[in-house]
Amino acid sequence: METFDLVTAGFSSFTNFYSIFLVIAGSFLGIFFGAIPGLTATMGMAIFLPVTFTMTDLNGIIFLVGIYVGSCYSGSLSAILVNIPGTPSAIATSFDGYTMAQKGRAGQAIGYSTISSAIGGLFGIIILMFAAPLLASFALDFGAQEYTGIALLGISVVSYISFGSTLKGLIGGIIGLMLATIGQDVISGYPRFTFGSQNLQAGLQMIPVMVGFFGVTEVLTKLEQQGALPVLTSKISNVLPKISKLYRMSPMMAFSSTIGTFIGAVPAAGGAIASMAAYGIQKRFSSKSEQFGTGIPEGVVAAEAANNAAVGGAFVPMLSLGIPGDPQTAILIGALMINGLAPGPMLFLTRPDLISTIYLSNVLSVITFAVIGLMGARYYARLLLVPRHYLLPAIMIFCIIGSFAIRNTVFDIWVLLGCGVLGYLLQKIGIMPAPVILGFVLGPLLEDNFRRSLIMSNGDWTTFLTRPISLGLIVINIFILLGPYLISWVKKKRAVSGDGSAT
Amino acid sequence: MQYIKRDSWLTLILCSVLGGMILVNTMGYPSNQGQGFGQGPGFYPQVLAWFLILLGVLVVFQDIRVGISEPGEHLAAKDPGQAGGGWLVPAVIVVCLISIATMELCGFLLSGFLLTLVTVRLIRDGAQVDNWFVDLGFSACIIALVFLLFQLFLGIQLPQSMFLL
């Protein structure tokens, strides 16, 4: 379908005030979750996902996209004001943003952050509009073997970039894949790991698992951290930057946005890596490179343009391949699946209105947070002062009710608590929740296509090697997992032989 | 052995136990002989189980390799220490367990209210008598907000007690 048709197909979703209200409400909630350190976009989306059950699929997506986009922006607020990034994607923003605040220029830092976030966000959406349909049309030729490779790629990448070792990331991914096998086998209908429980016949529900790993695990982790409330020392004024300065920084914004979009499109990469990479590259090549880190607007702009452009990039693999670009799009995939929709290339043909709604809600959310950010900057400071002894129990209650709301059964609350405790214990030994959740989300896709491939080839494993795209994906997977070890081994060999020849 | 970190040992134990349990559990699954590929519902979990056990071994092997090749780095690496407030997490988990176990008996309004109140009191630094009223009010407000949002606004029925609370 032509890009223009795809964009306009969803206009009708926004002809009523309710949908526009949902975008604004979602953006507000996203700003709240992103601004408070310890709360994340993923947590906010997971907690409010059950609220979308009573909405149409379009309105549900509008609401969740609003939360997602709003939170990607607002992580910078606490990064600038108290040097505690509200979200991981705002870490790079704090390098210059907080320093600017200490010099009495907090308002300016927030202004530059807001404008560059908005421009980066819009840039990412434009790339999304053109790249996603192209990739989707390419993906229509994918068979079961290729989808197996794609699912493995998602797990390999998230394992490689997850905090800690790649091996532990892979272990987390496999644990997620195992959790997805609970319930009736898709092909034979045989009940697996149900232990006679009727509640487990349909398997673990996505919401309690996600909310457990992303919400309850975080609450339990935060309980261990002690510390006083952040102290706000900056006054907020002069928020709106000068047009001339913004114009001079426009090439930097464009370049950072490009980096952010392409890194965001890598499955499981996310805004944190995008903003760090853009900051590092801009610092390396900028004429003011030695001033980065001393409190210059360029540092804030480089990071923020990239982390919001990564949002559009993350949607590319999600919509075109059904692979989440980051944990937040994993939740959006969950929302689509709950509504009986399978993300992937077919969605462009069967539901162009949904694709278009995602584009347009992104745009509206960007505009919303830009307006809210510029007008409400001086009021956000108060969000940071919510005491944790009120915040954490409130989050726990919303997690519990959110999990109950799916099937109206207390069993799902047990699953929530079990996953939360499991996630907490896994973190203790260095296994992060993100690979587990990605494994759980990709599990049905991987198993279904893997087994179908082997059934169609009558047990011949070379079926994955005889198809060029499948072979290519396997090579990429091997490179991602083994490449760093091979490179390190080669470097050591060279160092040893270099020492040997010197002596 | 001295090169292997504590959390690597725990990872190996986790992978071995979990992988072993999967393998034992799936041994009794039907294998669907004669149907095309000839593997049944236990095949895929068994593949995952073997991978898991292998990865657990590799984690330990990696520690040994790093320890032998870079002993200084190994000595410098320490297991992360226990953060402060270590009793709080088990306490909150126990409170949650009790709350969920009694939810069908007492209903969400009462069990949720008590869960909120008790966790607020547990987490608060320097609990005082004066705070009781504030904490009671906060807990009641949160439960009221949840009730308004989910039951009245969204029409999602909250867990009701046997006594219709």
XYZ file of C-alpha atoms in Angstrom:
668
model
C 0.000 0.000 0.000
C 1.318 3.467 -0.834
C 2.784 5.454 2.043
C 0.316 8.315 1.573
C -2.649 5.922 1.688
C -1.244 4.302 4.808
C -0.893 7.684 6.506
C -4.402 8.834 5.675
C -6.159 5.531 6.417
C -6.164 6.300 10.127
C -7.429 9.894 10.030
C -10.917 8.759 10.929
C -9.586 7.428 14.268
C -8.969 11.012 15.370
C -12.223 12.611 14.360
C -13.672 12.233 17.837
C -12.634 13.947 21.044
C -12.282 10.669 22.924
C -9.313 9.537 20.816
C -7.646 12.922 21.113
C -8.299 12.813 24.859
C -6.600 9.396 24.999
C -3.492 10.710 23.260
C -3.252 13.605 25.698
C -4.029 11.443 28.735
C -1.521 8.824 27.610
C 1.130 11.498 27.088
C 0.494 12.927 30.566
C 0.791 9.495 32.132
C 3.904 8.813 30.087
C 5.457 12.060 31.278
C 4.665 11.063 34.870
C 6.198 7.603 34.518
C 9.215 8.847 32.632
C 9.976 11.765 34.919
C 10.068 9.832 38.170
C 13.298 7.889 38.665
C 12.513 4.251 39.254
C 9.378 4.320 37.135
C 9.819 3.438 33.502
C 7.898 3.669 30.253
C 7.699 -0.112 30.232
C 6.204 -0.204 33.705
C 3.666 2.485 32.819
C 2.593 0.714 29.654
C 2.415 -2.663 31.406
C 0.325 -1.260 34.269
C -2.121 0.542 32.001
C -2.363 -2.175 29.375
C -5.350 -3.759 31.180
C -7.125 -0.378 31.076
C -7.203 -0.740 27.281
C -9.303 -3.913 27.445
C -12.492 -1.888 27.462
C -11.380 0.228 24.527
C -11.393 -0.557 20.838
C -8.095 -1.834 19.479
C -7.381 1.529 17.830
C -8.049 3.534 20.985
C -6.009 1.112 23.064
C -3.028 1.545 20.778
C -3.479 5.342 20.757
C -3.391 5.385 24.554
C -0.331 3.137 24.883
C 1.607 5.002 22.197
C 0.894 8.217 24.111
C 2.391 6.725 27.284
C 5.401 5.405 25.358
C 6.240 8.628 23.547
C 5.571 10.848 26.593
C 7.854 8.818 28.834
C 10.727 8.754 26.321
C 10.769 12.543 26.517
C 10.236 13.107 30.223
C 13.134 10.979 31.470
C 15.230 14.046 30.727
C 13.384 16.190 33.281
C 14.754 14.465 36.354
C 18.093 13.954 34.575
C 18.365 17.738 34.189
C 16.888 18.778 37.531
C 18.413 16.274 39.972
C 20.925 14.254 37.897
C 18.840 11.098 38.220
C 17.650 9.993 34.763
C 13.972 9.097 34.824
C 14.536 6.496 32.115
C 17.726 4.807 30.866
C 17.449 6.709 27.589
C 18.045 9.976 29.485
C 21.409 8.998 30.958
C 23.348 10.860 28.276
C 21.111 13.918 28.760
C 22.271 14.290 32.349
C 25.906 14.770 31.303
C 25.260 18.310 30.096
C 21.703 18.894 31.248
C 22.390 18.697 34.970
C 25.516 20.821 34.613
C 23.454 23.472 32.875
C 20.967 23.324 35.747
C 23.745 23.763 38.287
C 24.769 26.914 36.431
C 21.248 28.270 36.783
C 20.133 27.352 33.246
C 17.714 24.524 34.060
C 14.920 26.167 32.101
C 17.096 26.446 28.998
C 18.163 22.809 29.316
C 14.523 21.707 29.528
C 13.665 23.891 26.529
C 16.444 22.453 24.370
C 15.558 18.947 25.537
C 11.885 19.409 24.651
C 12.462 20.915 21.209
C 15.109 18.382 20.184
C 12.969 15.520 21.506
C 10.057 16.732 19.393
C 12.164 17.098 16.249
C 13.846 13.737 16.791
C 10.482 12.094 17.408
C 8.983 13.506 14.202
C 12.074 12.509 12.221
C 11.791 8.928 13.471
C 8.115 8.790 12.500
C 8.864 9.967 8.958
C 11.509 7.249 8.548
C 9.034 4.752 10.004
C 6.390 5.722 7.430
C 8.724 4.937 4.541
C 10.872 2.106 5.918
C 8.225 -0.095 7.529
C 6.154 -0.776 4.391
C 9.338 -1.543 2.411
C 10.531 -4.018 4.999
C 7.044 -5.473 5.316
C 6.787 -6.136 1.572
C 10.178 -7.862 1.739
C 9.033 -9.905 4.723
C 5.990 -11.236 2.833
C 8.400 -13.680 1.177
C 9.447 -15.040 4.555
C 8.621 -18.643 5.327
C 8.700 -20.597 8.579
C 12.492 -20.938 8.377
C 12.988 -17.175 8.047
C 10.664 -16.420 10.935
C 12.629 -18.858 13.070
C 15.779 -16.920 12.219
C 14.083 -13.577 12.931
C 12.868 -14.739 16.347
C 16.354 -16.030 17.197
C 17.791 -12.714 16.021
C 15.615 -10.829 18.498
C 16.813 -13.019 21.361
C 20.461 -12.900 20.259
C 20.513 -9.128 20.010
C 18.838 -8.531 23.359
C 21.242 -11.004 24.958
C 24.227 -9.262 23.415
C 23.298 -5.794 24.533
C 21.683 -6.591 27.869
C 23.474 -5.408 30.966
C 25.875 -8.056 32.179
C 27.172 -10.979 30.139
C 25.797 -12.218 26.833
C 25.568 -15.738 28.242
C 23.316 -14.577 31.063
C 21.216 -12.639 28.584
C 20.786 -15.855 26.575
C 19.879 -17.759 29.732
C 17.224 -15.142 30.422
C 15.921 -15.480 26.872
C 15.682 -19.261 27.173
C 13.874 -18.986 30.506
C 11.373 -16.715 28.735
C 11.028 -19.257 25.902
C 10.398 -21.989 28.488
C 7.705 -19.958 30.220
C 5.998 -19.642 26.842
C 5.797 -23.454 26.487
C 3.479 -23.791 29.495
C 0.000 -24.795 28.411
C -1.422 -26.698 25.481
C 0.999 -27.495 22.693
C -0.075 -25.573 19.588
C 0.536 -28.449 17.177
C -0.587 -31.541 19.079
C -2.808 -29.992 21.779
C -0.998 -31.938 24.495
C -0.892 -30.121 27.863
C 2.663 -29.226 28.882
C 3.805 -28.287 32.393
C 0.245 -27.725 33.584
C 0.589 -30.072 36.593
C -3.105 -30.813 36.325
C -4.109 -27.161 36.738
C -7.034 -25.984 34.626
C -5.748 -22.413 34.920
C -2.520 -23.341 33.142
C -4.196 -25.090 30.210
C -4.203 -21.831 28.250
C -0.662 -21.056 29.342
C 0.623 -18.038 31.232
C -1.113 -14.816 30.309
C 1.080 -12.107 28.874
C -0.036 -9.281 31.162
C 0.764 -10.866 34.553
C 4.116 -12.059 33.227
C 5.046 -8.651 31.797
C 3.737 -6.646 34.716
C 5.407 -9.100 37.084
C 8.824 -8.862 35.470
C 8.727 -5.159 34.665
C 6.588 -3.838 37.499
C 6.840 -6.035 40.586
C 10.525 -6.856 40.035
C 11.301 -3.141 39.866
C 9.292 -2.462 43.035
C 11.168 -5.196 44.911
C 14.503 -3.917 43.601
C 13.684 -0.342 44.625
C 12.774 -1.550 48.134
C 16.399 -2.442 48.659
C 17.616 1.005 47.749
C 17.616 3.522 50.522
C 18.191 7.188 50.240
C 16.748 10.611 50.765
C 14.450 12.319 48.324
C 16.182 14.200 45.511
C 16.681 17.847 46.348
C 15.766 20.426 43.752
C 18.165 23.342 43.743
C 17.429 24.861 40.338
C 14.948 27.548 39.482
C 13.230 27.026 36.175
C 12.936 30.023 33.859
C 13.672 31.060 30.230
C 12.495 27.745 28.877
C 12.051 28.646 25.211
C 15.350 28.604 23.285
C 16.191 31.243 20.641
C 15.244 30.342 17.072
C 18.678 31.355 15.788
C 20.425 28.932 18.138
C 18.047 26.134 17.194
C 18.705 26.848 13.522
C 22.456 26.587 14.061
C 21.969 23.241 15.809
C 19.646 21.811 13.170
C 22.354 19.762 11.368
C 23.294 18.191 14.706
C 19.648 17.432 15.438
C 19.211 15.825 12.040
C 22.336 13.696 12.414
C 21.471 12.576 15.946
C 17.940 11.768 14.828
C 19.303 9.602 12.005
C 21.568 7.699 14.392
C 18.694 7.282 16.833
C 16.261 5.989 14.221
C 18.621 3.376 12.848
C 19.757 2.136 16.257
C 16.140 2.103 17.423
C 15.287 -0.156 14.490
C 17.711 -2.819 15.726
C 15.606 -5.308 17.710
C 15.982 -4.765 21.457
C 18.437 -1.850 21.091
C 16.274 0.995 22.445
C 16.685 4.673 23.281
C 19.465 4.241 25.860
C 21.940 2.899 23.329
C 20.725 5.341 20.676
C 21.253 8.401 22.893
C 24.661 7.226 24.151
C 25.851 6.476 20.632
C 24.629 9.819 19.273
C 26.178 11.729 22.191
C 29.491 9.941 21.727
C 29.573 10.492 17.984
C 28.629 14.166 18.238
C 31.233 14.688 20.936
C 33.830 13.070 18.716
C 33.098 15.130 15.623
C 31.752 18.420 16.972
C 33.747 21.660 16.800
C 32.971 22.043 20.523
C 33.980 18.501 21.451
C 36.085 19.545 24.449
C 33.100 21.420 25.894
C 30.784 18.409 25.914
C 30.084 17.515 29.525
C 30.628 21.065 30.807
C 27.013 22.124 30.392
C 26.397 23.064 26.749
C 23.047 22.824 24.936
C 24.643 20.742 22.160
C 25.129 17.870 24.620
C 21.457 17.880 25.568
C 20.327 18.184 21.946
C 22.532 15.300 20.710
C 21.169 12.883 23.301
C 17.519 13.859 23.250
C 17.074 13.993 19.474
C 18.422 10.444 19.234
C 16.447 8.878 22.065
C 13.125 10.115 20.730
C 13.984 9.261 17.118
C 14.631 5.723 18.365
C 10.894 5.440 19.138
C 10.027 5.640 15.448
C 12.880 3.271 14.670
C 11.642 0.718 17.220
C 8.305 0.561 15.437
C 9.938 -0.526 12.169
C 10.752 -4.150 13.137
C 7.635 -4.314 15.308
C 5.231 -3.491 12.496
C 7.047 -5.060 9.583
C 8.399 -8.254 11.163
C 6.504 -8.623 14.429
C 9.773 -8.339 16.371
C 9.857 -5.816 19.204
C 12.367 -3.010 18.758
C 12.528 -2.509 22.547
C 10.636 -3.667 25.681
C 7.973 -1.018 25.149
C 7.102 -2.257 21.673
C 7.036 -5.765 23.157
C 4.120 -4.533 25.262
C 2.477 -3.023 22.188
C 2.810 -6.397 20.478
C 1.118 -7.889 23.535
C -1.690 -5.355 23.169
C -2.155 -6.251 19.512
C -2.176 -9.980 20.259
C -4.748 -9.532 23.016
C -6.962 -7.895 20.404
C -6.470 -10.858 18.085
C -4.059 -9.059 15.768
C -0.749 -10.553 14.666
C 1.931 -7.900 14.146
C 3.884 -8.439 10.990
C 3.740 -7.699 7.275
C 0.143 -8.909 6.880
C -1.025 -6.092 9.148
C -0.195 -3.592 6.400
C -2.628 -5.367 4.122
C -5.397 -6.314 6.557
C -5.352 -3.313 8.917
C -3.887 -0.235 7.227
C -6.047 1.884 9.551
C -4.165 0.483 12.551
C -0.782 1.192 10.972
C -1.876 4.705 10.170
C -3.257 5.196 13.681
C 0.145 4.282 15.093
C 1.820 6.863 12.837
C -0.655 9.596 13.699
C -0.727 8.906 17.438
C 3.062 9.153 17.426
C 2.816 12.569 15.778
C 0.093 13.787 18.132
C 1.971 12.515 21.179
C 5.100 14.363 20.084
C 3.130 17.575 19.668
C 1.438 17.017 23.037
C 4.615 16.496 25.004
C 6.268 19.433 23.247
C 3.454 21.743 24.322
C 3.210 20.268 27.818
C 6.977 20.266 28.201
C 7.415 23.900 27.298
C 4.404 25.143 29.263
C 4.611 22.931 32.321
C 8.343 22.650 32.920
C 8.330 24.493 36.235
C 5.551 22.269 37.615
C 7.185 18.942 36.847
C 9.725 19.474 39.552
C 7.014 18.593 42.062
C 6.567 15.147 40.507
C 9.997 14.220 41.728
C 9.076 14.736 45.363
C 6.567 11.849 45.675
C 7.885 9.769 48.598
C 8.730 6.185 47.747
C 6.762 4.798 50.699
C 3.636 6.005 48.890
C 4.777 5.439 45.334
C 5.835 1.797 45.554
C 2.700 0.434 47.316
C 0.513 2.348 44.847
C 2.358 0.744 41.944
C 1.974 -2.677 43.541
C -1.796 -2.247 43.846
C -2.122 -1.189 40.212
C -0.001 -4.180 39.153
C -2.277 -6.532 41.103
C -5.502 -5.166 39.719
C -4.101 -4.915 36.219
C -3.273 -8.629 36.275
C -6.651 -9.574 37.754
C -8.542 -7.595 35.125
C -7.676 -9.944 32.239
C -9.547 -13.072 33.225
C -11.079 -12.008 36.561
C -9.157 -14.747 38.298
C -6.926 -14.513 41.361
C -4.656 -17.123 39.723
C -3.238 -14.411 37.458
C -2.291 -12.391 40.538
C -0.329 -15.404 41.771
C 1.410 -15.531 38.388
C 2.179 -11.805 38.740
C 3.763 -12.272 42.133
C 5.618 -15.413 41.042
C 7.113 -13.667 38.013
C 7.985 -10.619 40.089
C 9.842 -12.690 42.662
C 11.499 -14.777 39.919
C 12.617 -11.599 38.131
C 13.995 -10.197 41.382
C 15.973 -13.391 42.109
C 17.261 -13.598 38.534
C 18.487 -10.008 38.771
C 20.418 -10.972 41.867
C 22.531 -13.362 39.780
C 22.879 -10.948 36.880
C 20.022 -12.055 34.621
C 17.949 -9.050 33.577
C 14.156 -9.156 32.983
C 14.262 -7.774 29.420
C 15.637 -10.948 27.746
C 13.160 -13.069 29.727
C 10.220 -11.019 28.515
C 11.466 -10.949 24.949
C 11.869 -14.707 25.073
C 8.299 -15.012 26.382
C 6.905 -12.731 23.670
C 8.864 -14.390 20.860
C 8.386 -17.924 22.216
C 5.199 -18.806 20.313
C 6.618 -17.325 17.089
C 9.863 -19.261 17.451
C 8.401 -22.622 18.446
C 5.594 -22.560 15.909
C 7.871 -21.740 12.977
C 10.751 -23.923 14.157
C 8.587 -27.021 14.454
C 6.703 -26.284 11.253
C 9.990 -25.974 9.392
C 11.096 -29.383 10.653
C 7.712 -30.984 9.962
C 7.704 -29.651 6.384
C 11.257 -30.876 5.814
C 10.514 -34.198 7.546
C 13.107 -33.615 10.261
C 15.848 -32.350 7.948
C 17.717 -29.620 9.880
C 19.504 -28.407 6.728
C 16.233 -26.727 5.730
C 17.455 -23.686 7.673
C 20.674 -23.601 5.640
C 19.342 -24.180 2.151
C 17.198 -21.029 2.052
C 19.362 -17.913 1.473
C 17.529 -15.492 3.813
C 17.355 -18.103 6.567
C 21.063 -18.882 6.119
C 21.869 -15.174 6.237
C 19.942 -14.753 9.474
C 21.752 -17.714 11.040
C 25.109 -16.208 10.068
C 24.082 -12.857 11.616
C 22.978 -14.632 14.803
C 26.294 -16.479 15.070
C 28.195 -13.265 14.420
C 26.268 -11.369 17.098
C 26.835 -14.072 19.715
C 30.326 -15.242 18.899
C 31.755 -12.215 17.128
C 32.952 -10.328 20.241
C 34.727 -13.455 21.575
C 36.389 -14.124 18.210
C 37.530 -10.504 17.863
C 38.909 -10.521 21.403
C 40.726 -13.830 20.728
C 42.259 -12.496 17.499
C 43.425 -9.323 19.282
C 45.065 -11.374 22.031
C 46.772 -13.567 19.474
C 48.117 -10.502 17.695
C 49.277 -8.978 20.969
C 51.087 -12.188 21.929
C 52.709 -12.612 18.514
C 53.602 -8.896 18.561
C 55.363 -9.327 21.931
C 57.052 -12.447 20.634
C 58.474 -10.774 17.538
C 59.598 -7.740 19.570
C 61.694 -9.901 21.848
C 37.417 -23.238 41.828
C 38.571 -19.984 43.394
C 37.964 -18.230 40.055
C 34.258 -18.984 39.985
C 32.032 -16.217 41.329
C 29.115 -16.928 43.618
C 26.476 -15.804 41.154
C 28.020 -18.016 38.458
C 27.633 -21.017 40.749
C 24.049 -20.017 41.387
C 23.485 -19.629 37.646
C 24.872 -23.112 37.011
C 22.659 -24.586 39.723
C 19.598 -22.763 38.370
C 20.240 -23.893 34.794
C 20.977 -27.470 35.805
C 17.963 -27.817 38.087
C 15.562 -26.122 35.690
C 16.913 -27.963 32.660
C 16.877 -31.250 34.532
C 13.296 -30.753 35.680
C 12.198 -30.024 32.105
C 13.949 -33.132 30.787
C 12.447 -35.382 33.466
C 8.984 -33.894 33.043
C 8.949 -34.274 29.258
C 10.187 -37.869 29.232
C 6.623 -39.110 29.529
C 5.250 -36.969 26.677
C 4.094 -38.790 23.528
C 6.515 -38.719 20.616
C 3.955 -38.923 17.766
C 5.859 -41.595 15.922
C 5.133 -41.849 12.226
C 3.734 -38.343 11.874
C 6.035 -36.566 9.498
C 8.828 -35.207 11.647
C 8.188 -37.771 14.357
C 8.851 -35.595 17.395
C 6.162 -34.741 19.892
C 5.300 -31.891 22.223
C 8.326 -32.607 24.423
C 10.900 -32.057 21.684
C 11.128 -28.263 21.769
C 11.274 -27.945 25.592
C 13.998 -30.599 25.614
C 16.053 -28.602 23.102
C 15.686 -25.538 25.328
C 16.590 -27.546 28.438
C 19.830 -28.838 26.905
C 20.731 -25.320 25.759
C 20.067 -24.000 29.246
C 22.300 -26.585 30.903
C 25.024 -25.910 28.347
C 24.852 -22.159 28.962
C 25.066 -22.694 32.715
C 28.255 -24.681 32.217
C 29.634 -22.025 29.856
C 29.072 -19.292 32.475
C 31.258 -21.190 34.919
C 33.759 -22.013 32.191
C 33.971 -18.315 31.307
C 34.834 -17.452 34.906
C 37.577 -20.072 34.951
C 38.973 -18.852 31.631
C 39.048 -15.221 32.770
C 40.506 -16.211 36.113
C 43.349 -18.174 34.535
C 44.168 -15.658 31.812
C 43.650 -12.489 33.871
C 44.018 -13.381 37.550
C 44.379 -9.726 38.549
C 41.050 -8.866 36.972
C 39.467 -11.809 38.727
C 40.799 -10.743 42.115
C 39.557 -7.217 41.563
C 36.062 -8.421 40.670
C 33.859 -8.821 43.684
C 30.364 -10.063 44.087
C 28.041 -7.130 44.700
C 27.331 -6.708 48.371
C 23.855 -6.800 49.871
C 22.164 -3.430 49.651
C 20.659 -1.912 52.781
C 17.123 -2.855 53.881
C 17.516 -6.549 53.060
C 14.627 -7.589 55.332
C 12.166 -5.313 53.547
C 11.878 -7.377 50.370
C 10.963 -10.688 52.067
C 8.601 -8.796 54.376
C 6.756 -7.180 51.465
C 6.598 -10.500 49.608
C 5.057 -12.182 52.665
C 2.519 -9.363 52.995
C 1.622 -9.754 49.313
C 1.256 -13.520 49.723
C -1.114 -13.088 52.654
C -3.091 -10.425 50.837
C -3.560 -12.501 47.688
C -4.387 -15.641 49.693
C -7.128 -13.782 51.569
C -8.416 -11.781 48.626
C -11.211 -14.175 47.756
C -12.213 -14.412 51.405
C -12.046 -10.712 52.285
C -12.468 -9.086 48.886
C -10.131 -6.654 47.168
C -11.295 -3.557 49.057
C -10.250 -4.903 52.449
C -7.213 -6.981 51.474
C -5.961 -4.301 49.092
C -6.385 -1.617 51.735
C -4.460 -3.656 54.305
C -1.757 -4.512 51.772
C -1.267 -0.825 50.949
C -1.279 0.266 54.583
C 1.126 -2.395 55.779
C 3.607 -1.854 52.925
C 3.510 1.931 53.428
C 4.323 1.429 57.120
C 7.067 -1.078 56.334
C 8.753 1.129 53.743
C 8.447 4.430 55.585
C 11.621 5.553 57.292
C 10.968 6.439 60.875
C 7.415 5.253 61.371
C 5.610 7.419 63.919
C 2.166 7.484 65.453
C 1.396 10.788 63.713
C 1.962 9.203 60.340
C -0.715 6.581 60.984
C -3.555 8.905 60.050
C -1.826 10.103 56.910
C -1.014 6.541 55.901
C -4.569 5.370 56.604
C -5.907 8.215 54.510
C -3.484 7.506 51.668
C -4.309 3.781 51.624
C -8.028 4.515 51.570
C -7.579 7.033 48.736
C -5.592 4.593 46.600
C -8.178 1.848 47.002
C -10.970 4.316 46.299
C -9.154 5.482 43.156
C -8.714 1.892 41.956
C -12.387 1.174 42.668
C -13.510 4.281 40.775
C -11.237 3.680 37.829
C -11.610 -0.048 37.349
C -15.040 -0.969 38.682
C -17.098 2.147 38.050
C -15.383 3.732 35.065
C -14.045 0.712 33.170
C -16.607 -1.835 34.369
C -13.991 -4.370 35.478
C -15.291 -6.292 38.488
C -12.821 -6.318 41.384
C -12.414 -9.488 43.484
C -15.397 -9.726 45.794
C -15.375 -11.394 49.155
C -17.628 -14.176 50.327
C -19.271 -11.476 52.453
C -19.831 -9.266 49.384
C -17.252 -6.633 50.411
